[in-house]
Every structure is written in structure tokens, then in C-alpha cells.
Amino acid sequence: MSDAWLQAIIGDVRLHAEAALLRRLDAGSGFADSRVASQIYLRDGSALGRLAGGTLRPQGTHRKALAELEALIAASTVDARATPLGILVRRLGLSPIQGALVAGALAYAVDLDTRELVHALVPRRKPALYVETCADVLGLPVPELLRAIAPGSELRRCRVLAVDGDGLDAALELHPSALGWLLGDWDLQPPVESVCTLTTNAAAGTRLRDGV
């Protein structure tokens, strides 16, 4: 299978990560020490205006670039349903929120530019893909994200994502076996390989339902 689907998904996630960073820069956050109170970034526009008022904090510096980027995102037509990512989401019964997290983790795992953008969003922490960063990049509601990574969730139970933590500061990483499968390594993994053999569709007497 061509990797065009992979490049399309990476490109879409990268655009969202770039937009998240530009929103911060446009609001005047990120030009100085992020530990200074006047430099923090608030998503509530009114609160941000009150905090930045009366300071020399630059604002609106990236408005044009952000508008152009948002137009690109709105025009995006990426459809992952027939891709390996879509197949994985469907077979494991993942929710749309969980599927979006897998897409984000996939782009983070294989694309250097996506990694740079993600790390720029959390400059004072160990470089990683955090749940709170996913909320900003993917525009997903925090309660849904926390439910998606909760202990016992499909993402954990099916070993799709390795989740270090339980809250917004939890770090996410694609499990090596899931990453390998998405990149085309469809060989059986230990310990299954010791008791099973892959066959072609023609050789199989029965076939599992697509959702299994």
C-alpha cells in the first residue's frame, strides 16, 4: 500500500500543531520567559485580554498567518477510513476521540516537524506528547480526552498507546507493535507467532468479521 495516506494524516496533524503554536504567538505568549505571569497563555479571550492589558506584550503579530493556516485546515479533505489507521480504529472499536489521539501519536512518532511543533508548545517540560498538548493541537474537549485514556480504556487494553499517567500531564506514545502495524509490518508478534501462522484469504476456510 502506498504511504500517501500516512503523509496526508501527518500533514493534517502538523497543520493543527502549527495553528496551536501560532495562536499562542499571536496572543503574545512565547516571546519571553513563560514563567512570568504576563506571558501565560489563556484560551479564554476575555481573561487573556485582561491579563495582557497594560503590558508591552505583543498581540496580533501572527494574525494573517493564522488566518491562512485556518483556511488550509478548513479545506482539508483527509479521509482515513480506508487506511490502515481507519482499519485499526474500526477493528479495535475505538471512539473518534481515541482515533484522533492515535493519529496525533502516529504523526508525532514519525514526523520531525510535528515533534518540533509539539515540543515548542511545552518548552519547560521533558519533550513528549502530553494529553494537554493534544487538547490544544487536536481541539478536543478535555473530559473526553481523559475518558479516552482512562485505565481499562480500549487504547490501553488493546496496547495501542503507552500512557504514562492518568491526567492532562500524561505522556502518550504509540505502542511499538501498533506503530509497526501502521507502518506495514503485519507479521505476527510474540507470543502469538509461536502458535499461529498467517495465511492468504484464499487459503482460509473461514474469515473473522471485520470488527473482530
PDB file of C-alpha atoms in Angstrom:
ATOM      1  CA  MET A   1       0.000   0.000   0.000  1.00  0.00           C
ATOM      2  CA  SER A   2       1.257   3.484  -0.847  1.00  0.00           C
ATOM      3  CA  ASP A   3       2.250   5.687   2.084  1.00  0.00           C
ATOM      4  CA  ALA A   4       0.277   8.615   0.636  1.00  0.00           C
ATOM      5  CA  TRP A   5      -2.347   8.090   3.363  1.00  0.00           C
ATOM      6  CA  LEU A   6       0.362   8.423   6.013  1.00  0.00           C
ATOM      7  CA  GLN A   7       1.700  11.666   4.561  1.00  0.00           C
ATOM      8  CA  ALA A   8      -1.846  13.074   4.375  1.00  0.00           C
ATOM      9  CA  ILE A   9      -2.532  12.314   8.042  1.00  0.00           C
ATOM     10  CA  ILE A  10       0.864  13.652   9.123  1.00  0.00           C
ATOM     11  CA  GLY A  11       0.273  16.825   7.116  1.00  0.00           C
ATOM     12  CA  ASP A  12      -3.143  17.354   8.705  1.00  0.00           C
ATOM     13  CA  VAL A  13      -1.862  16.862  12.264  1.00  0.00           C
ATOM     14  CA  ARG A  14       1.122  19.111  11.542  1.00  0.00           C
ATOM     15  CA  LEU A  15      -1.190  21.904  10.356  1.00  0.00           C
ATOM     16  CA  HIS A  16      -3.176  21.662  13.595  1.00  0.00           C
ATOM     17  CA  ALA A  17       0.028  21.711  15.670  1.00  0.00           C
ATOM     18  CA  GLU A  18       1.280  24.756  13.777  1.00  0.00           C
ATOM     19  CA  ALA A  19      -2.050  26.509  14.317  1.00  0.00           C
ATOM     20  CA  ALA A  20      -1.888  25.794  18.060  1.00  0.00           C
ATOM     21  CA  LEU A  21       1.551  27.385  18.238  1.00  0.00           C
ATOM     22  CA  LEU A  22       0.536  30.380  16.119  1.00  0.00           C
ATOM     23  CA  ARG A  23      -2.453  31.042  18.406  1.00  0.00           C
ATOM     24  CA  ARG A  24      -0.058  31.368  21.320  1.00  0.00           C
ATOM     25  CA  LEU A  25       2.348  33.597  19.445  1.00  0.00           C
ATOM     26  CA  ASP A  26      -0.477  35.768  18.134  1.00  0.00           C
ATOM     27  CA  ALA A  27      -1.676  36.249  21.705  1.00  0.00           C
ATOM     28  CA  GLY A  28       1.813  37.418  22.707  1.00  0.00           C
ATOM     29  CA  SER A  29       2.774  34.275  24.582  1.00  0.00           C
ATOM     30  CA  GLY A  30       6.148  32.687  23.927  1.00  0.00           C
ATOM     31  CA  PHE A  31       8.250  35.786  23.342  1.00  0.00           C
ATOM     32  CA  ALA A  32       9.660  35.825  26.870  1.00  0.00           C
ATOM     33  CA  ASP A  33      10.048  33.576  29.902  1.00  0.00           C
ATOM     34  CA  SER A  34       6.848  31.533  30.151  1.00  0.00           C
ATOM     35  CA  ARG A  35       7.164  31.554  33.949  1.00  0.00           C
ATOM     36  CA  VAL A  36       6.320  35.269  34.019  1.00  0.00           C
ATOM     37  CA  ALA A  37       2.610  35.745  34.823  1.00  0.00           C
ATOM     38  CA  SER A  38       2.040  38.156  31.932  1.00  0.00           C
ATOM     39  CA  GLN A  39       3.359  35.548  29.495  1.00  0.00           C
ATOM     40  CA  ILE A  40       0.937  32.741  30.241  1.00  0.00           C
ATOM     41  CA  TYR A  41      -1.492  31.702  27.540  1.00  0.00           C
ATOM     42  CA  LEU A  42      -5.199  31.552  28.361  1.00  0.00           C
ATOM     43  CA  ARG A  43      -7.787  30.132  25.997  1.00  0.00           C
ATOM     44  CA  ASP A  44     -10.476  32.411  27.442  1.00  0.00           C
ATOM     45  CA  GLY A  45     -10.160  35.504  25.247  1.00  0.00           C
ATOM     46  CA  SER A  46     -11.638  37.883  27.831  1.00  0.00           C
ATOM     47  CA  ALA A  47      -9.336  36.669  30.586  1.00  0.00           C
ATOM     48  CA  LEU A  48      -6.357  36.829  28.231  1.00  0.00           C
ATOM     49  CA  GLY A  49      -7.237  40.421  27.311  1.00  0.00           C
ATOM     50  CA  ARG A  50      -7.415  41.460  30.960  1.00  0.00           C
ATOM     51  CA  LEU A  51      -4.098  39.794  31.732  1.00  0.00           C
ATOM     52  CA  ALA A  52      -2.265  41.278  28.753  1.00  0.00           C
ATOM     53  CA  GLY A  53      -3.786  44.742  29.081  1.00  0.00           C
ATOM     54  CA  GLY A  54      -1.382  47.485  30.100  1.00  0.00           C
ATOM     55  CA  THR A  55       1.701  45.420  29.230  1.00  0.00           C
ATOM     56  CA  LEU A  56       4.157  45.604  26.338  1.00  0.00           C
ATOM     57  CA  ARG A  57       3.196  42.099  25.340  1.00  0.00           C
ATOM     58  CA  PRO A  58       2.866  41.990  21.513  1.00  0.00           C
ATOM     59  CA  GLN A  59      -0.519  40.915  20.173  1.00  0.00           C
ATOM     60  CA  GLY A  60      -1.854  40.164  16.711  1.00  0.00           C
ATOM     61  CA  THR A  61       1.617  39.593  15.290  1.00  0.00           C
ATOM     62  CA  HIS A  62       0.624  36.350  13.552  1.00  0.00           C
ATOM     63  CA  ARG A  63      -2.997  37.115  12.669  1.00  0.00           C
ATOM     64  CA  LYS A  64      -2.542  36.873   8.896  1.00  0.00           C
ATOM     65  CA  ALA A  65      -0.521  33.652   9.039  1.00  0.00           C
ATOM     66  CA  LEU A  66      -3.052  32.126  11.435  1.00  0.00           C
ATOM     67  CA  ALA A  67      -5.968  33.034   9.162  1.00  0.00           C
ATOM     68  CA  GLU A  68      -4.223  31.446   6.170  1.00  0.00           C
ATOM     69  CA  LEU A  69      -3.482  28.322   8.168  1.00  0.00           C
ATOM     70  CA  GLU A  70      -7.049  28.015   9.440  1.00  0.00           C
ATOM     71  CA  ALA A  71      -8.273  28.261   5.836  1.00  0.00           C
ATOM     72  CA  LEU A  72      -5.983  25.371   4.884  1.00  0.00           C
ATOM     73  CA  ILE A  73      -7.296  23.287   7.776  1.00  0.00           C
ATOM     74  CA  ALA A  74     -10.904  24.040   6.838  1.00  0.00           C
ATOM     75  CA  ALA A  75     -10.207  22.955   3.257  1.00  0.00           C
ATOM     76  CA  SER A  76      -8.557  19.680   4.299  1.00  0.00           C
ATOM     77  CA  THR A  77     -10.292  16.566   2.967  1.00  0.00           C
ATOM     78  CA  VAL A  78      -8.291  13.830   4.694  1.00  0.00           C
ATOM     79  CA  ASP A  79     -10.366  10.636   4.979  1.00  0.00           C
ATOM     80  CA  ALA A  80      -8.690   7.880   6.994  1.00  0.00           C
ATOM     81  CA  ARG A  81     -11.499   5.317   6.869  1.00  0.00           C
ATOM     82  CA  ALA A  82      -9.924   3.116   4.179  1.00  0.00           C
ATOM     83  CA  THR A  83      -6.362   3.452   5.502  1.00  0.00           C
ATOM     84  CA  PRO A  84      -4.510   1.211   7.969  1.00  0.00           C
ATOM     85  CA  LEU A  85      -5.302   3.797  10.638  1.00  0.00           C
ATOM     86  CA  GLY A  86      -9.005   3.584   9.852  1.00  0.00           C
ATOM     87  CA  ILE A  87      -8.877  -0.214   9.851  1.00  0.00           C
ATOM     88  CA  LEU A  88      -7.145  -0.225  13.255  1.00  0.00           C
ATOM     89  CA  VAL A  89      -9.721   2.167  14.718  1.00  0.00           C
ATOM     90  CA  ARG A  90     -12.614   0.125  13.346  1.00  0.00           C
ATOM     91  CA  ARG A  91     -11.318  -3.304  14.355  1.00  0.00           C
ATOM     92  CA  LEU A  92     -10.485  -2.262  17.902  1.00  0.00           C
ATOM     93  CA  GLY A  93     -13.737  -0.361  18.334  1.00  0.00           C
ATOM     94  CA  LEU A  94     -12.032   2.934  19.154  1.00  0.00           C
ATOM     95  CA  SER A  95     -14.084   6.097  19.514  1.00  0.00           C
ATOM     96  CA  PRO A  96     -13.496   9.120  17.252  1.00  0.00           C
ATOM     97  CA  ILE A  97     -11.639  10.819  20.127  1.00  0.00           C
ATOM     98  CA  GLN A  98      -9.406   7.789  20.595  1.00  0.00           C
ATOM     99  CA  GLY A  99      -8.830   7.576  16.847  1.00  0.00           C
ATOM    100  CA  ALA A 100      -7.742  11.218  16.820  1.00  0.00           C
ATOM    101  CA  LEU A 101      -5.266  10.518  19.619  1.00  0.00           C
ATOM    102  CA  VAL A 102      -3.810   7.613  17.642  1.00  0.00           C
ATOM    103  CA  ALA A 103      -3.472   9.859  14.575  1.00  0.00           C
ATOM    104  CA  GLY A 104      -1.714  12.501  16.659  1.00  0.00           C
ATOM    105  CA  ALA A 105       0.605   9.940  18.237  1.00  0.00           C
ATOM    106  CA  LEU A 106       1.382   8.477  14.808  1.00  0.00           C
ATOM    107  CA  ALA A 107       2.365  11.872  13.381  1.00  0.00           C
ATOM    108  CA  TYR A 108       4.430  12.584  16.496  1.00  0.00           C
ATOM    109  CA  ALA A 109       6.202   9.237  16.185  1.00  0.00           C
ATOM    110  CA  VAL A 110       7.328   9.569  12.563  1.00  0.00           C
ATOM    111  CA  ASP A 111       7.451  13.270  11.620  1.00  0.00           C
ATOM    112  CA  LEU A 112      10.278  15.507  12.846  1.00  0.00           C
ATOM    113  CA  ASP A 113       8.438  18.778  12.166  1.00  0.00           C
ATOM    114  CA  THR A 114       5.419  17.631  14.154  1.00  0.00           C
ATOM    115  CA  ARG A 115       7.703  16.762  17.050  1.00  0.00           C
ATOM    116  CA  GLU A 116       9.352  20.201  16.942  1.00  0.00           C
ATOM    117  CA  LEU A 117       5.974  21.953  16.973  1.00  0.00           C
ATOM    118  CA  VAL A 118       4.660  19.808  19.820  1.00  0.00           C
ATOM    119  CA  HIS A 119       7.792  20.393  21.894  1.00  0.00           C
ATOM    120  CA  ALA A 120       7.529  24.149  21.320  1.00  0.00           C
ATOM    121  CA  LEU A 121       4.084  24.060  22.961  1.00  0.00           C
ATOM    122  CA  VAL A 122       5.593  22.731  26.218  1.00  0.00           C
ATOM    123  CA  PRO A 123       9.066  24.359  26.336  1.00  0.00           C
ATOM    124  CA  ARG A 124       9.706  23.844  30.048  1.00  0.00           C
ATOM    125  CA  ARG A 125       8.885  20.151  30.230  1.00  0.00           C
ATOM    126  CA  LYS A 126      10.536  16.960  29.088  1.00  0.00           C
ATOM    127  CA  PRO A 127       9.916  16.600  25.318  1.00  0.00           C
ATOM    128  CA  ALA A 128       6.906  14.320  24.886  1.00  0.00           C
ATOM    129  CA  LEU A 129       3.345  14.241  23.573  1.00  0.00           C
ATOM    130  CA  TYR A 130       1.146  15.184  26.518  1.00  0.00           C
ATOM    131  CA  VAL A 131      -2.627  14.887  26.763  1.00  0.00           C
ATOM    132  CA  GLU A 132      -2.949  18.626  27.389  1.00  0.00           C
ATOM    133  CA  THR A 133      -0.974  19.272  24.187  1.00  0.00           C
ATOM    134  CA  CYS A 134      -3.372  17.008  22.294  1.00  0.00           C
ATOM    135  CA  ALA A 135      -6.261  19.110  23.616  1.00  0.00           C
ATOM    136  CA  ASP A 136      -4.671  22.208  22.078  1.00  0.00           C
ATOM    137  CA  VAL A 137      -3.469  20.625  18.839  1.00  0.00           C
ATOM    138  CA  LEU A 138      -6.499  18.489  18.037  1.00  0.00           C
ATOM    139  CA  GLY A 139      -9.088  20.823  19.551  1.00  0.00           C
ATOM    140  CA  LEU A 140     -10.647  18.059  21.627  1.00  0.00           C
ATOM    141  CA  PRO A 141     -12.635  18.502  24.875  1.00  0.00           C
ATOM    142  CA  VAL A 142     -10.603  17.687  27.978  1.00  0.00           C
ATOM    143  CA  PRO A 143     -13.210  15.431  29.704  1.00  0.00           C
ATOM    144  CA  GLU A 144     -13.471  13.280  26.562  1.00  0.00           C
ATOM    145  CA  LEU A 145      -9.686  13.007  26.343  1.00  0.00           C
ATOM    146  CA  LEU A 146      -9.408  11.892  29.948  1.00  0.00           C
ATOM    147  CA  ARG A 147     -12.088   9.257  29.408  1.00  0.00           C
ATOM    148  CA  ALA A 148     -10.300   8.096  26.256  1.00  0.00           C
ATOM    149  CA  ILE A 149      -7.064   7.323  28.137  1.00  0.00           C
ATOM    150  CA  ALA A 150      -8.607   6.107  31.397  1.00  0.00           C
ATOM    151  CA  PRO A 151      -7.360   2.812  32.857  1.00  0.00           C
ATOM    152  CA  GLY A 152      -9.268  -0.003  31.167  1.00  0.00           C
ATOM    153  CA  SER A 153      -9.950   2.035  28.026  1.00  0.00           C
ATOM    154  CA  GLU A 154      -9.532   0.404  24.615  1.00  0.00           C
ATOM    155  CA  LEU A 155      -6.380   2.416  23.958  1.00  0.00           C
ATOM    156  CA  ARG A 156      -4.709   0.853  26.981  1.00  0.00           C
ATOM    157  CA  ARG A 157      -6.350  -2.546  26.955  1.00  0.00           C
ATOM    158  CA  CYS A 158      -5.546  -3.149  23.278  1.00  0.00           C
ATOM    159  CA  ARG A 159      -1.997  -1.820  23.734  1.00  0.00           C
ATOM    160  CA  VAL A 160      -2.372   0.881  21.116  1.00  0.00           C
ATOM    161  CA  LEU A 161      -0.928   3.700  23.220  1.00  0.00           C
ATOM    162  CA  ALA A 162       1.517   3.591  26.093  1.00  0.00           C
ATOM    163  CA  VAL A 163       0.115   6.090  28.607  1.00  0.00           C
ATOM    164  CA  ASP A 164       2.408   7.415  31.329  1.00  0.00           C
ATOM    165  CA  GLY A 165      -0.028   8.941  33.823  1.00  0.00           C
ATOM    166  CA  ASP A 166      -3.765   9.418  34.117  1.00  0.00           C
ATOM    167  CA  GLY A 167      -4.365  13.170  33.842  1.00  0.00           C
ATOM    168  CA  LEU A 168      -3.659  16.042  31.483  1.00  0.00           C
ATOM    169  CA  ASP A 169       0.053  15.685  32.177  1.00  0.00           C
ATOM    170  CA  ALA A 170       0.063  12.067  30.979  1.00  0.00           C
ATOM    171  CA  ALA A 171       2.538  11.373  28.168  1.00  0.00           C
ATOM    172  CA  LEU A 172       1.352   9.358  25.172  1.00  0.00           C
ATOM    173  CA  GLU A 173       3.348   7.138  22.843  1.00  0.00           C
ATOM    174  CA  LEU A 174       2.284   4.649  20.190  1.00  0.00           C
ATOM    175  CA  HIS A 175       2.968   1.108  21.317  1.00  0.00           C
ATOM    176  CA  PRO A 176       5.790  -0.360  19.155  1.00  0.00           C
ATOM    177  CA  SER A 177       3.568  -3.140  17.848  1.00  0.00           C
ATOM    178  CA  ALA A 178       0.821  -0.668  16.830  1.00  0.00           C
ATOM    179  CA  LEU A 179       3.358   1.635  15.189  1.00  0.00           C
ATOM    180  CA  GLY A 180       4.902  -1.270  13.303  1.00  0.00           C
ATOM    181  CA  TRP A 181       1.497  -2.448  12.076  1.00  0.00           C
ATOM    182  CA  LEU A 182       0.537   1.021  10.897  1.00  0.00           C
ATOM    183  CA  LEU A 183       3.828   1.287   9.013  1.00  0.00           C
ATOM    184  CA  GLY A 184       3.262  -2.019   7.218  1.00  0.00           C
ATOM    185  CA  ASP A 185       4.844  -4.629   9.484  1.00  0.00           C
ATOM    186  CA  TRP A 186       1.974  -7.087   9.533  1.00  0.00           C
ATOM    187  CA  ASP A 187       3.941 -10.115  10.757  1.00  0.00           C
ATOM    188  CA  LEU A 188       2.631 -11.824  13.863  1.00  0.00           C
ATOM    189  CA  GLN A 189       4.230 -10.597  17.070  1.00  0.00           C
ATOM    190  CA  PRO A 190       5.409 -12.662  20.058  1.00  0.00           C
ATOM    191  CA  PRO A 191       3.910 -14.618  21.724  1.00  0.00           C
ATOM    192  CA  VAL A 192       1.203 -15.077  19.046  1.00  0.00           C
ATOM    193  CA  GLU A 193       3.750 -16.008  16.368  1.00  0.00           C
ATOM    194  CA  SER A 194       4.642 -19.198  18.245  1.00  0.00           C
ATOM    195  CA  VAL A 195       1.114 -20.612  17.991  1.00  0.00           C
ATOM    196  CA  CYS A 196      -0.326 -19.044  14.809  1.00  0.00           C
ATOM    197  CA  THR A 197       0.536 -18.839  11.124  1.00  0.00           C
ATOM    198  CA  LEU A 198      -0.538 -16.166   8.655  1.00  0.00           C
ATOM    199  CA  THR A 199      -2.379 -17.436   5.596  1.00  0.00           C
ATOM    200  CA  THR A 200      -3.813 -15.803   2.493  1.00  0.00           C
ATOM    201  CA  ASN A 201      -7.542 -15.168   2.201  1.00  0.00           C
ATOM    202  CA  ALA A 202      -7.772 -17.922  -0.413  1.00  0.00           C
ATOM    203  CA  ALA A 203      -6.310 -20.485   1.971  1.00  0.00           C
ATOM    204  CA  ALA A 204      -8.554 -19.560   4.885  1.00  0.00           C
ATOM    205  CA  GLY A 205     -11.623 -21.690   5.388  1.00  0.00           C
ATOM    206  CA  THR A 206     -13.384 -19.081   7.499  1.00  0.00           C
ATOM    207  CA  ARG A 207     -12.932 -15.382   7.962  1.00  0.00           C
ATOM    208  CA  LEU A 208     -13.450 -13.258  11.042  1.00  0.00           C
ATOM    209  CA  ARG A 209     -15.856 -10.375  10.860  1.00  0.00           C
ATOM    210  CA  ASP A 210     -14.218  -7.049  10.100  1.00  0.00           C
ATOM    211  CA  GLY A 211     -14.982  -5.771  13.572  1.00  0.00           C
ATOM    212  CA  VAL A 212     -13.148  -8.636  15.296  1.00  0.00           C
TER     213      VAL A 212
END
